[in-house]
Amino acid sequence: MVPVPANEIERLEALRALRILGTAPDPHFDAVCRSAARLFGVPIALVSLIEEDRQWFKARCGLDVDGTAREVAFCNYTILSDNAFVVEDATADARFRDNPLVTGPPGIRFCVGVPLVLEDGIRVGSLCVIDTKPRRFTRGEREALHDLATVVVSQLRLHQANVRQEEEAVVRAAEKSALAE
């Protein structure tokens, strides 16, 4: 059984309120993933949003799938706190050594995720970097990943504001049309 945050219901409501799940790729999120992969010298970087039963990748670099089951998602652990979640060698970690993402493709050995915090305690997903070999992650690297996660959260909020603005425009147009009749 996967661990879930104590505020799982509120977290899922906040995630759904973003109205971003299943949306098309966005160059801003994609740019953050590419930048993270280059900055940290890893083959995989993801903007992962954790739904009730799966993680969906809003952006990805170095991976060809659009998500995984939540039960195998490393990022599921990331949303349990505001701190970076670090797995330096997944084969040596009892939580992950039998995980199919470790034992099979993509062969995850190293993973660091930083939660995407919309508001106090509401963590909807993570920005994570992944390698196929064990490694260490310095405090400075953690801070840099947190900075990139701040950019992702800003993009999530911008997306949400744009969706609201579009909805309000539709309502205004309908009201205007109704008044004209």
PDB file of C-alpha atoms in Angstrom:
ATOM      1  CA  MET A   1       0.000   0.000   0.000  1.00  0.00           C
ATOM      2  CA  VAL A   2       1.341   3.443  -0.899  1.00  0.00           C
ATOM      3  CA  PRO A   3       1.654   6.120   1.753  1.00  0.00           C
ATOM      4  CA  VAL A   4      -0.691   9.089   1.319  1.00  0.00           C
ATOM      5  CA  PRO A   5      -0.574  12.543   2.871  1.00  0.00           C
ATOM      6  CA  ALA A   6      -2.939  13.198   5.768  1.00  0.00           C
ATOM      7  CA  ASN A   7      -4.656  15.866   3.637  1.00  0.00           C
ATOM      8  CA  GLU A   8      -5.097  13.625   0.584  1.00  0.00           C
ATOM      9  CA  ILE A   9      -8.693  14.765  -0.099  1.00  0.00           C
ATOM     10  CA  GLU A  10      -7.745  18.463  -0.088  1.00  0.00           C
ATOM     11  CA  ARG A  11      -4.615  17.712  -2.128  1.00  0.00           C
ATOM     12  CA  LEU A  12      -6.620  15.941  -4.823  1.00  0.00           C
ATOM     13  CA  GLU A  13      -9.208  18.748  -4.875  1.00  0.00           C
ATOM     14  CA  ALA A  14      -6.423  21.305  -5.391  1.00  0.00           C
ATOM     15  CA  LEU A  15      -4.902  19.165  -8.156  1.00  0.00           C
ATOM     16  CA  ARG A  16      -8.247  18.881  -9.965  1.00  0.00           C
ATOM     17  CA  ALA A  17      -8.875  22.622  -9.527  1.00  0.00           C
ATOM     18  CA  LEU A  18      -5.735  23.278 -11.579  1.00  0.00           C
ATOM     19  CA  ARG A  19      -7.492  21.715 -14.594  1.00  0.00           C
ATOM     20  CA  ILE A  20      -4.160  20.655 -15.992  1.00  0.00           C
ATOM     21  CA  LEU A  21      -4.405  16.860 -15.924  1.00  0.00           C
ATOM     22  CA  GLY A  22      -4.303  15.439 -19.432  1.00  0.00           C
ATOM     23  CA  THR A  23      -3.492  18.767 -21.096  1.00  0.00           C
ATOM     24  CA  ALA A  24      -1.154  19.069 -24.053  1.00  0.00           C
ATOM     25  CA  PRO A  25       2.582  19.516 -23.615  1.00  0.00           C
ATOM     26  CA  ASP A  26       3.659  23.019 -22.663  1.00  0.00           C
ATOM     27  CA  PRO A  27       7.015  24.482 -23.747  1.00  0.00           C
ATOM     28  CA  HIS A  28       7.569  26.127 -20.349  1.00  0.00           C
ATOM     29  CA  PHE A  29       7.277  22.884 -18.383  1.00  0.00           C
ATOM     30  CA  ASP A  30       9.306  21.047 -21.030  1.00  0.00           C
ATOM     31  CA  ALA A  31      12.066  23.680 -20.772  1.00  0.00           C
ATOM     32  CA  VAL A  32      12.307  23.165 -17.008  1.00  0.00           C
ATOM     33  CA  CYS A  33      12.727  19.406 -17.507  1.00  0.00           C
ATOM     34  CA  ARG A  34      15.434  19.862 -20.140  1.00  0.00           C
ATOM     35  CA  SER A  35      17.201  22.411 -17.945  1.00  0.00           C
ATOM     36  CA  ALA A  36      17.062  20.145 -14.898  1.00  0.00           C
ATOM     37  CA  ALA A  37      18.469  17.200 -16.873  1.00  0.00           C
ATOM     38  CA  ARG A  38      21.362  19.324 -18.163  1.00  0.00           C
ATOM     39  CA  LEU A  39      22.014  21.089 -14.847  1.00  0.00           C
ATOM     40  CA  PHE A  40      22.227  17.860 -12.853  1.00  0.00           C
ATOM     41  CA  GLY A  41      23.689  15.655 -15.583  1.00  0.00           C
ATOM     42  CA  VAL A  42      20.883  13.081 -15.469  1.00  0.00           C
ATOM     43  CA  PRO A  43      19.121  11.279 -18.315  1.00  0.00           C
ATOM     44  CA  ILE A  44      15.587  11.782 -16.936  1.00  0.00           C
ATOM     45  CA  ALA A  45      13.694  14.752 -15.501  1.00  0.00           C
ATOM     46  CA  LEU A  46       9.953  14.909 -14.852  1.00  0.00           C
ATOM     47  CA  VAL A  47       7.186  17.245 -13.797  1.00  0.00           C
ATOM     48  CA  SER A  48       4.962  14.681 -12.124  1.00  0.00           C
ATOM     49  CA  LEU A  49       1.420  15.237 -10.843  1.00  0.00           C
ATOM     50  CA  ILE A  50       0.113  12.632  -8.420  1.00  0.00           C
ATOM     51  CA  GLU A  51      -3.486  11.613  -9.015  1.00  0.00           C
ATOM     52  CA  GLU A  52      -5.485   9.214  -6.856  1.00  0.00           C
ATOM     53  CA  ASP A  53      -4.128   6.084  -8.535  1.00  0.00           C
ATOM     54  CA  ARG A  54      -1.394   7.232 -10.900  1.00  0.00           C
ATOM     55  CA  GLN A  55       1.269   9.785 -11.545  1.00  0.00           C
ATOM     56  CA  TRP A  56       0.940  11.754 -14.753  1.00  0.00           C
ATOM     57  CA  PHE A  57       3.857  13.547 -16.349  1.00  0.00           C
ATOM     58  CA  LYS A  58       2.993  17.095 -17.378  1.00  0.00           C
ATOM     59  CA  ALA A  59       6.514  17.281 -18.775  1.00  0.00           C
ATOM     60  CA  ARG A  60       9.249  14.744 -19.260  1.00  0.00           C
ATOM     61  CA  CYS A  61      12.741  14.491 -20.594  1.00  0.00           C
ATOM     62  CA  GLY A  62      14.405  11.135 -21.269  1.00  0.00           C
ATOM     63  CA  LEU A  63      11.310   8.968 -20.807  1.00  0.00           C
ATOM     64  CA  ASP A  64       8.725   7.918 -23.389  1.00  0.00           C
ATOM     65  CA  VAL A  65       5.754   7.151 -21.133  1.00  0.00           C
ATOM     66  CA  ASP A  66       3.216   9.708 -19.897  1.00  0.00           C
ATOM     67  CA  GLY A  67       2.906   8.282 -16.394  1.00  0.00           C
ATOM     68  CA  THR A  68       2.971   5.278 -14.097  1.00  0.00           C
ATOM     69  CA  ALA A  69       0.789   3.640 -11.506  1.00  0.00           C
ATOM     70  CA  ARG A  70       0.966   5.560  -8.232  1.00  0.00           C
ATOM     71  CA  GLU A  71       1.984   2.410  -6.377  1.00  0.00           C
ATOM     72  CA  VAL A  72       5.394   2.391  -8.140  1.00  0.00           C
ATOM     73  CA  ALA A  73       5.899   6.167  -8.210  1.00  0.00           C
ATOM     74  CA  PHE A  74       8.938   7.442  -6.346  1.00  0.00           C
ATOM     75  CA  CYS A  75       7.297  10.877  -6.491  1.00  0.00           C
ATOM     76  CA  ASN A  76       4.485   9.573  -4.298  1.00  0.00           C
ATOM     77  CA  TYR A  77       6.982   9.759  -1.427  1.00  0.00           C
ATOM     78  CA  THR A  78       8.021  13.273  -2.422  1.00  0.00           C
ATOM     79  CA  ILE A  79       4.552  14.684  -1.707  1.00  0.00           C
ATOM     80  CA  LEU A  80       4.696  13.529   1.923  1.00  0.00           C
ATOM     81  CA  SER A  81       6.798  16.537   3.012  1.00  0.00           C
ATOM     82  CA  ASP A  82       8.101  19.906   1.839  1.00  0.00           C
ATOM     83  CA  ASN A  83      11.674  18.609   1.743  1.00  0.00           C
ATOM     84  CA  ALA A  84      13.551  17.058  -1.136  1.00  0.00           C
ATOM     85  CA  PHE A  85      13.080  13.289  -1.274  1.00  0.00           C
ATOM     86  CA  VAL A  86      16.401  11.623  -2.083  1.00  0.00           C
ATOM     87  CA  VAL A  87      17.097   8.020  -3.044  1.00  0.00           C
ATOM     88  CA  GLU A  88      20.820   7.678  -3.719  1.00  0.00           C
ATOM     89  CA  ASP A  89      20.696   3.974  -4.636  1.00  0.00           C
ATOM     90  CA  ALA A  90      17.271   2.440  -5.196  1.00  0.00           C
ATOM     91  CA  THR A  91      18.693  -1.090  -5.204  1.00  0.00           C
ATOM     92  CA  ALA A  92      19.826  -0.560  -1.601  1.00  0.00           C
ATOM     93  CA  ASP A  93      16.517   0.972  -0.452  1.00  0.00           C
ATOM     94  CA  ALA A  94      13.979  -1.553   0.900  1.00  0.00           C
ATOM     95  CA  ARG A  95      11.083   0.618  -0.357  1.00  0.00           C
ATOM     96  CA  PHE A  96      12.263   0.471  -3.964  1.00  0.00           C
ATOM     97  CA  ARG A  97      14.652  -2.421  -4.622  1.00  0.00           C
ATOM     98  CA  ASP A  98      11.829  -4.641  -5.945  1.00  0.00           C
ATOM     99  CA  ASN A  99      10.069  -1.794  -7.795  1.00  0.00           C
ATOM    100  CA  PRO A 100       9.607  -2.654 -11.500  1.00  0.00           C
ATOM    101  CA  LEU A 101      11.037   0.782 -12.416  1.00  0.00           C
ATOM    102  CA  VAL A 102      14.246  -0.316 -10.673  1.00  0.00           C
ATOM    103  CA  THR A 103      14.369  -3.975 -11.715  1.00  0.00           C
ATOM    104  CA  GLY A 104      13.308  -3.222 -15.303  1.00  0.00           C
ATOM    105  CA  PRO A 105      13.253  -0.229 -17.609  1.00  0.00           C
ATOM    106  CA  PRO A 106      14.175   2.531 -17.054  1.00  0.00           C
ATOM    107  CA  GLY A 107      16.474   1.006 -14.401  1.00  0.00           C
ATOM    108  CA  ILE A 108      16.181   3.765 -11.805  1.00  0.00           C
ATOM    109  CA  ARG A 109      19.030   3.831  -9.319  1.00  0.00           C
ATOM    110  CA  PHE A 110      18.994   7.485  -8.214  1.00  0.00           C
ATOM    111  CA  CYS A 111      16.016   9.791  -7.778  1.00  0.00           C
ATOM    112  CA  VAL A 112      15.540  13.193  -6.180  1.00  0.00           C
ATOM    113  CA  GLY A 113      12.151  14.860  -6.095  1.00  0.00           C
ATOM    114  CA  VAL A 114      11.093  18.249  -4.804  1.00  0.00           C
ATOM    115  CA  PRO A 115       7.386  18.732  -4.055  1.00  0.00           C
ATOM    116  CA  LEU A 116       5.269  21.180  -6.014  1.00  0.00           C
ATOM    117  CA  VAL A 117       3.608  23.074  -3.164  1.00  0.00           C
ATOM    118  CA  LEU A 118       0.581  25.159  -4.182  1.00  0.00           C
ATOM    119  CA  GLU A 119      -0.111  26.371  -0.657  1.00  0.00           C
ATOM    120  CA  ASP A 120       0.869  25.335   2.830  1.00  0.00           C
ATOM    121  CA  GLY A 121       0.745  21.530   2.955  1.00  0.00           C
ATOM    122  CA  ILE A 122      -0.832  21.094  -0.492  1.00  0.00           C
ATOM    123  CA  ARG A 123       1.704  19.162  -2.566  1.00  0.00           C
ATOM    124  CA  VAL A 124       0.259  18.165  -5.941  1.00  0.00           C
ATOM    125  CA  GLY A 125       3.315  16.567  -7.471  1.00  0.00           C
ATOM    126  CA  SER A 126       7.021  16.931  -7.904  1.00  0.00           C
ATOM    127  CA  LEU A 127       9.890  17.999 -10.058  1.00  0.00           C
ATOM    128  CA  CYS A 128      12.281  15.087 -10.070  1.00  0.00           C
ATOM    129  CA  VAL A 129      15.586  14.083 -11.581  1.00  0.00           C
ATOM    130  CA  ILE A 130      16.497  10.447 -12.162  1.00  0.00           C
ATOM    131  CA  ASP A 131      19.671   8.569 -13.038  1.00  0.00           C
ATOM    132  CA  THR A 132      20.403   4.963 -13.940  1.00  0.00           C
ATOM    133  CA  LYS A 133      23.423   4.895 -11.630  1.00  0.00           C
ATOM    134  CA  PRO A 134      23.700   5.585  -7.903  1.00  0.00           C
ATOM    135  CA  ARG A 135      24.965   9.012  -6.902  1.00  0.00           C
ATOM    136  CA  ARG A 136      24.943  11.698  -4.234  1.00  0.00           C
ATOM    137  CA  PHE A 137      23.068  14.995  -4.311  1.00  0.00           C
ATOM    138  CA  THR A 138      24.579  17.987  -2.536  1.00  0.00           C
ATOM    139  CA  ARG A 139      22.789  20.609  -0.497  1.00  0.00           C
ATOM    140  CA  GLY A 140      23.474  23.153  -3.247  1.00  0.00           C
ATOM    141  CA  GLU A 141      21.936  20.839  -5.825  1.00  0.00           C
ATOM    142  CA  ARG A 142      18.860  20.422  -3.631  1.00  0.00           C
ATOM    143  CA  GLU A 143      18.511  24.193  -3.397  1.00  0.00           C
ATOM    144  CA  ALA A 144      18.824  24.523  -7.185  1.00  0.00           C
ATOM    145  CA  LEU A 145      16.140  21.858  -7.703  1.00  0.00           C
ATOM    146  CA  HIS A 146      13.880  23.695  -5.230  1.00  0.00           C
ATOM    147  CA  ASP A 147      14.401  26.881  -7.282  1.00  0.00           C
ATOM    148  CA  LEU A 148      13.355  25.080 -10.465  1.00  0.00           C
ATOM    149  CA  ALA A 149      10.302  23.675  -8.640  1.00  0.00           C
ATOM    150  CA  THR A 150       9.332  27.249  -7.766  1.00  0.00           C
ATOM    151  CA  VAL A 151       9.296  28.016 -11.499  1.00  0.00           C
ATOM    152  CA  VAL A 152       7.059  24.978 -12.107  1.00  0.00           C
ATOM    153  CA  VAL A 153       4.630  26.065  -9.364  1.00  0.00           C
ATOM    154  CA  SER A 154       4.469  29.524 -10.952  1.00  0.00           C
ATOM    155  CA  GLN A 155       3.602  27.913 -14.276  1.00  0.00           C
ATOM    156  CA  LEU A 156       0.905  25.797 -12.596  1.00  0.00           C
ATOM    157  CA  ARG A 157      -0.623  28.931 -11.072  1.00  0.00           C
ATOM    158  CA  LEU A 158      -0.413  30.764 -14.401  1.00  0.00           C
ATOM    159  CA  HIS A 159      -2.166  27.849 -16.110  1.00  0.00           C
ATOM    160  CA  GLN A 160      -4.903  27.927 -13.464  1.00  0.00           C
ATOM    161  CA  ALA A 161      -5.360  31.698 -13.855  1.00  0.00           C
ATOM    162  CA  ASN A 162      -5.577  31.358 -17.642  1.00  0.00           C
ATOM    163  CA  VAL A 163      -8.224  28.633 -17.345  1.00  0.00           C
ATOM    164  CA  ARG A 164     -10.276  30.800 -14.974  1.00  0.00           C
ATOM    165  CA  GLN A 165      -9.957  33.786 -17.276  1.00  0.00           C
ATOM    166  CA  GLU A 166     -11.133  31.730 -20.257  1.00  0.00           C
ATOM    167  CA  GLU A 167     -14.102  30.416 -18.254  1.00  0.00           C
ATOM    168  CA  GLU A 168     -15.045  33.932 -17.160  1.00  0.00           C
ATOM    169  CA  ALA A 169     -14.837  35.141 -20.768  1.00  0.00           C
ATOM    170  CA  VAL A 170     -17.232  32.376 -21.856  1.00  0.00           C
ATOM    171  CA  VAL A 171     -19.679  33.308 -19.085  1.00  0.00           C
ATOM    172  CA  ARG A 172     -19.501  37.014 -20.004  1.00  0.00           C
ATOM    173  CA  ALA A 173     -20.046  36.217 -23.671  1.00  0.00           C
ATOM    174  CA  ALA A 174     -23.077  34.040 -22.818  1.00  0.00           C
ATOM    175  CA  GLU A 175     -24.528  36.771 -20.586  1.00  0.00           C
ATOM    176  CA  LYS A 176     -23.952  39.366 -23.295  1.00  0.00           C
ATOM    177  CA  SER A 177     -25.596  37.118 -25.866  1.00  0.00           C
ATOM    178  CA  ALA A 178     -28.580  36.506 -23.563  1.00  0.00           C
ATOM    179  CA  LEU A 179     -29.027  40.258 -23.012  1.00  0.00           C
ATOM    180  CA  ALA A 180     -28.903  40.906 -26.741  1.00  0.00           C
ATOM    181  CA  GLU A 181     -31.786  38.531 -27.410  1.00  0.00           C
TER     182      GLU A 181
END
